[in-house]
Amino acid sequence: MLPDAMRQISALAALEALDPALIAAAKLDREQPIVWVPSDRVLEVCRFLQTGQSYVRLSFITAIDWYPLDPRFEVAYEVHSLERNHWLRLKCRLGEASPEIESVTGVWSNANWYEREVFDLFGIRFRNHPDLKRIMMPAEWEGHPLRKDYPLSGPR
């Protein structure tokens, strides 16, 4: 359920009207809306925001490792409506056992490299990604350097 202060944001009100279960949590942080969506519905939410709410620009995708907490990971998407000049951050929580989420490359083509970077550095898999492989580390590299349990001295 959306906090009252966020109902004035038309895209969020439309998302809540579409299906209240699409919003797991929400808050304003320094006047920026942040919305947590169920990880199994992120593609649906992104399509809705892009086609129905004019969020045509994906600014970035990144991840956060909350080790040792569970769920361990969050994947964050920053989207922008050029028409409204409005920014929105989406977040999805993922457990440590199988950190995997649907690719949004079919919604925003520039998600391709962002998802590869998150895969490479955090080990989060993006289902249905057209070419999910390392982008920064050598192909034979073991481990994911931005995980908090990654050895500071690197692999041995």
PDB file of N, CA and C in Angstrom, residues 42-44 46-47 50-51 56 58 60-61 75 77 79 101-119 125-133 135:
ATOM      1  N   VAL A  42       8.641  -7.991 -11.647  1.00  0.00           N
ATOM      2  CA  VAL A  42       9.370  -6.791 -12.061  1.00  0.00           C
ATOM      3  C   VAL A  42       9.192  -6.512 -13.551  1.00  0.00           C
ATOM      4  N   LEU A  43       9.185  -7.521 -14.383  1.00  0.00           N
ATOM      5  CA  LEU A  43       9.027  -7.309 -15.824  1.00  0.00           C
ATOM      6  C   LEU A  43       7.660  -6.693 -16.119  1.00  0.00           C
ATOM      7  N   GLU A  44       6.636  -7.199 -15.485  1.00  0.00           N
ATOM      8  CA  GLU A  44       5.285  -6.657 -15.655  1.00  0.00           C
ATOM      9  C   GLU A  44       5.225  -5.185 -15.237  1.00  0.00           C
ATOM     10  N   CYS A  46       7.751  -3.019 -15.042  1.00  0.00           N
ATOM     11  CA  CYS A  46       8.550  -2.205 -15.954  1.00  0.00           C
ATOM     12  C   CYS A  46       7.826  -1.969 -17.278  1.00  0.00           C
ATOM     13  N   ARG A  47       7.193  -2.997 -17.809  1.00  0.00           N
ATOM     14  CA  ARG A  47       6.416  -2.816 -19.047  1.00  0.00           C
ATOM     15  C   ARG A  47       5.300  -1.798 -18.848  1.00  0.00           C
ATOM     16  N   GLN A  50       6.769   1.706 -18.648  1.00  0.00           N
ATOM     17  CA  GLN A  50       7.300   2.188 -19.918  1.00  0.00           C
ATOM     18  C   GLN A  50       6.181   2.483 -20.919  1.00  0.00           C
ATOM     19  N   THR A  51       5.249   1.578 -21.080  1.00  0.00           N
ATOM     20  CA  THR A  51       4.218   1.756 -22.109  1.00  0.00           C
ATOM     21  C   THR A  51       3.043   2.597 -21.640  1.00  0.00           C
ATOM     22  N   VAL A  56      10.253   6.132 -20.271  1.00  0.00           N
ATOM     23  CA  VAL A  56      10.920   5.628 -21.463  1.00  0.00           C
ATOM     24  C   VAL A  56      12.429   5.498 -21.301  1.00  0.00           C
ATOM     25  N   LEU A  58      15.657   4.238 -18.982  1.00  0.00           N
ATOM     26  CA  LEU A  58      16.258   3.506 -17.870  1.00  0.00           C
ATOM     27  C   LEU A  58      17.618   4.136 -17.617  1.00  0.00           C
ATOM     28  N   PHE A  60      19.739   3.472 -14.826  1.00  0.00           N
ATOM     29  CA  PHE A  60      20.708   2.474 -14.373  1.00  0.00           C
ATOM     30  C   PHE A  60      20.003   1.290 -13.735  1.00  0.00           C
ATOM     31  N   ILE A  61      20.764   0.215 -13.633  1.00  0.00           N
ATOM     32  CA  ILE A  61      20.410  -0.945 -12.807  1.00  0.00           C
ATOM     33  C   ILE A  61      21.647  -1.229 -11.972  1.00  0.00           C
ATOM     34  N   VAL A  75      17.992  -5.535  -6.119  1.00  0.00           N
ATOM     35  CA  VAL A  75      18.298  -5.014  -7.444  1.00  0.00           C
ATOM     36  C   VAL A  75      17.518  -3.710  -7.565  1.00  0.00           C
ATOM     37  N   TYR A  77      16.441  -0.278  -9.912  1.00  0.00           N
ATOM     38  CA  TYR A  77      16.252   0.259 -11.252  1.00  0.00           C
ATOM     39  C   TYR A  77      15.864   1.728 -11.114  1.00  0.00           C
ATOM     40  N   VAL A  79      14.319   4.729 -13.196  1.00  0.00           N
ATOM     41  CA  VAL A  79      13.628   5.013 -14.454  1.00  0.00           C
ATOM     42  C   VAL A  79      13.186   6.473 -14.474  1.00  0.00           C
ATOM     43  N   ILE A 101      16.463 -12.969 -11.317  1.00  0.00           N
ATOM     44  CA  ILE A 101      15.341 -12.085 -11.619  1.00  0.00           C
ATOM     45  C   ILE A 101      15.188 -12.019 -13.132  1.00  0.00           C
ATOM     46  N   GLU A 102      14.017 -11.663 -13.591  1.00  0.00           N
ATOM     47  CA  GLU A 102      13.747 -11.576 -15.029  1.00  0.00           C
ATOM     48  C   GLU A 102      14.490 -10.383 -15.635  1.00  0.00           C
ATOM     49  N   SER A 103      15.002 -10.565 -16.834  1.00  0.00           N
ATOM     50  CA  SER A 103      15.665  -9.482 -17.568  1.00  0.00           C
ATOM     51  C   SER A 103      14.623  -8.477 -18.059  1.00  0.00           C
ATOM     52  N   VAL A 104      14.994  -7.197 -18.065  1.00  0.00           N
ATOM     53  CA  VAL A 104      14.111  -6.161 -18.604  1.00  0.00           C
ATOM     54  C   VAL A 104      14.669  -5.607 -19.921  1.00  0.00           C
ATOM     55  N   THR A 105      15.539  -6.366 -20.579  1.00  0.00           N
ATOM     56  CA  THR A 105      16.095  -5.906 -21.857  1.00  0.00           C
ATOM     57  C   THR A 105      15.025  -5.770 -22.927  1.00  0.00           C
ATOM     58  N   GLY A 106      13.927  -6.487 -22.803  1.00  0.00           N
ATOM     59  CA  GLY A 106      12.823  -6.357 -23.756  1.00  0.00           C
ATOM     60  C   GLY A 106      12.035  -5.075 -23.575  1.00  0.00           C
ATOM     61  N   VAL A 107      12.212  -4.417 -22.430  1.00  0.00           N
ATOM     62  CA  VAL A 107      11.533  -3.153 -22.151  1.00  0.00           C
ATOM     63  C   VAL A 107      12.456  -1.985 -22.504  1.00  0.00           C
ATOM     64  N   TRP A 108      13.669  -2.040 -21.983  1.00  0.00           N
ATOM     65  CA  TRP A 108      14.681  -1.012 -22.260  1.00  0.00           C
ATOM     66  C   TRP A 108      15.923  -1.741 -22.754  1.00  0.00           C
ATOM     67  N   SER A 109      16.311  -1.512 -23.984  1.00  0.00           N
ATOM     68  CA  SER A 109      17.446  -2.252 -24.553  1.00  0.00           C
ATOM     69  C   SER A 109      18.758  -1.953 -23.823  1.00  0.00           C
ATOM     70  N   ASN A 110      18.891  -0.762 -23.238  1.00  0.00           N
ATOM     71  CA  ASN A 110      20.140  -0.446 -22.536  1.00  0.00           C
ATOM     72  C   ASN A 110      20.289  -1.224 -21.231  1.00  0.00           C
ATOM     73  N   ALA A 111      19.273  -1.961 -20.817  1.00  0.00           N
ATOM     74  CA  ALA A 111      19.390  -2.819 -19.640  1.00  0.00           C
ATOM     75  C   ALA A 111      20.417  -3.926 -19.869  1.00  0.00           C
ATOM     76  N   ASN A 112      20.694  -4.236 -21.113  1.00  0.00           N
ATOM     77  CA  ASN A 112      21.607  -5.318 -21.463  1.00  0.00           C
ATOM     78  C   ASN A 112      22.930  -5.211 -20.716  1.00  0.00           C
ATOM     79  N   TRP A 113      23.631  -4.106 -20.838  1.00  0.00           N
ATOM     80  CA  TRP A 113      24.947  -3.983 -20.212  1.00  0.00           C
ATOM     81  C   TRP A 113      24.838  -3.808 -18.708  1.00  0.00           C
ATOM     82  N   TYR A 114      23.811  -3.110 -18.241  1.00  0.00           N
ATOM     83  CA  TYR A 114      23.632  -2.958 -16.786  1.00  0.00           C
ATOM     84  C   TYR A 114      23.426  -4.326 -16.131  1.00  0.00           C
ATOM     85  N   GLU A 115      22.604  -5.163 -16.744  1.00  0.00           N
ATOM     86  CA  GLU A 115      22.358  -6.495 -16.186  1.00  0.00           C
ATOM     87  C   GLU A 115      23.613  -7.349 -16.234  1.00  0.00           C
ATOM     88  N   ARG A 116      24.385  -7.235 -17.286  1.00  0.00           N
ATOM     89  CA  ARG A 116      25.640  -7.981 -17.363  1.00  0.00           C
ATOM     90  C   ARG A 116      26.597  -7.535 -16.266  1.00  0.00           C
ATOM     91  N   GLU A 117      26.645  -6.241 -15.982  1.00  0.00           N
ATOM     92  CA  GLU A 117      27.517  -5.732 -14.924  1.00  0.00           C
ATOM     93  C   GLU A 117      27.085  -6.275 -13.561  1.00  0.00           C
ATOM     94  N   VAL A 118      25.783  -6.246 -13.281  1.00  0.00           N
ATOM     95  CA  VAL A 118      25.278  -6.768 -12.007  1.00  0.00           C
ATOM     96  C   VAL A 118      25.561  -8.269 -11.900  1.00  0.00           C
ATOM     97  N   PHE A 119      25.376  -8.992 -12.998  1.00  0.00           N
ATOM     98  CA  PHE A 119      25.692 -10.425 -13.004  1.00  0.00           C
ATOM     99  C   PHE A 119      27.173 -10.652 -12.706  1.00  0.00           C
ATOM    100  N   ARG A 125      21.640 -13.536 -11.478  1.00  0.00           N
ATOM    101  CA  ARG A 125      21.304 -13.986 -12.826  1.00  0.00           C
ATOM    102  C   ARG A 125      20.046 -13.278 -13.323  1.00  0.00           C
ATOM    103  N   PHE A 126      20.023 -12.964 -14.610  1.00  0.00           N
ATOM    104  CA  PHE A 126      18.869 -12.332 -15.248  1.00  0.00           C
ATOM    105  C   PHE A 126      18.298 -13.316 -16.267  1.00  0.00           C
ATOM    106  N   ARG A 127      17.145 -13.898 -15.927  1.00  0.00           N
ATOM    107  CA  ARG A 127      16.493 -14.873 -16.798  1.00  0.00           C
ATOM    108  C   ARG A 127      16.118 -14.219 -18.133  1.00  0.00           C
ATOM    109  N   ASN A 128      16.318 -14.957 -19.202  1.00  0.00           N
ATOM    110  CA  ASN A 128      15.965 -14.526 -20.558  1.00  0.00           C
ATOM    111  C   ASN A 128      16.801 -13.342 -21.059  1.00  0.00           C
ATOM    112  N   HIS A 129      17.947 -13.129 -20.460  1.00  0.00           N
ATOM    113  CA  HIS A 129      18.865 -12.112 -20.967  1.00  0.00           C
ATOM    114  C   HIS A 129      19.453 -12.631 -22.279  1.00  0.00           C
ATOM    115  N   PRO A 130      19.599 -11.777 -23.294  1.00  0.00           N
ATOM    116  CA  PRO A 130      20.063 -12.268 -24.594  1.00  0.00           C
ATOM    117  C   PRO A 130      21.527 -12.719 -24.632  1.00  0.00           C
ATOM    118  N   ASP A 131      22.368 -12.283 -23.691  1.00  0.00           N
ATOM    119  CA  ASP A 131      23.788 -12.638 -23.745  1.00  0.00           C
ATOM    120  C   ASP A 131      24.425 -12.446 -22.370  1.00  0.00           C
ATOM    121  N   LEU A 132      23.957 -13.185 -21.381  1.00  0.00           N
ATOM    122  CA  LEU A 132      24.423 -12.989 -20.012  1.00  0.00           C
ATOM    123  C   LEU A 132      25.804 -13.613 -19.825  1.00  0.00           C
ATOM    124  N   LYS A 133      26.803 -12.754 -19.855  1.00  0.00           N
ATOM    125  CA  LYS A 133      28.181 -13.180 -19.623  1.00  0.00           C
ATOM    126  C   LYS A 133      28.911 -12.020 -18.980  1.00  0.00           C
ATOM    127  N   ILE A 135      31.193  -8.912 -18.137  1.00  0.00           N
ATOM    128  CA  ILE A 135      31.441  -7.719 -18.937  1.00  0.00           C
ATOM    129  C   ILE A 135      32.675  -6.956 -18.441  1.00  0.00           C
TER     130      ILE A 135
END
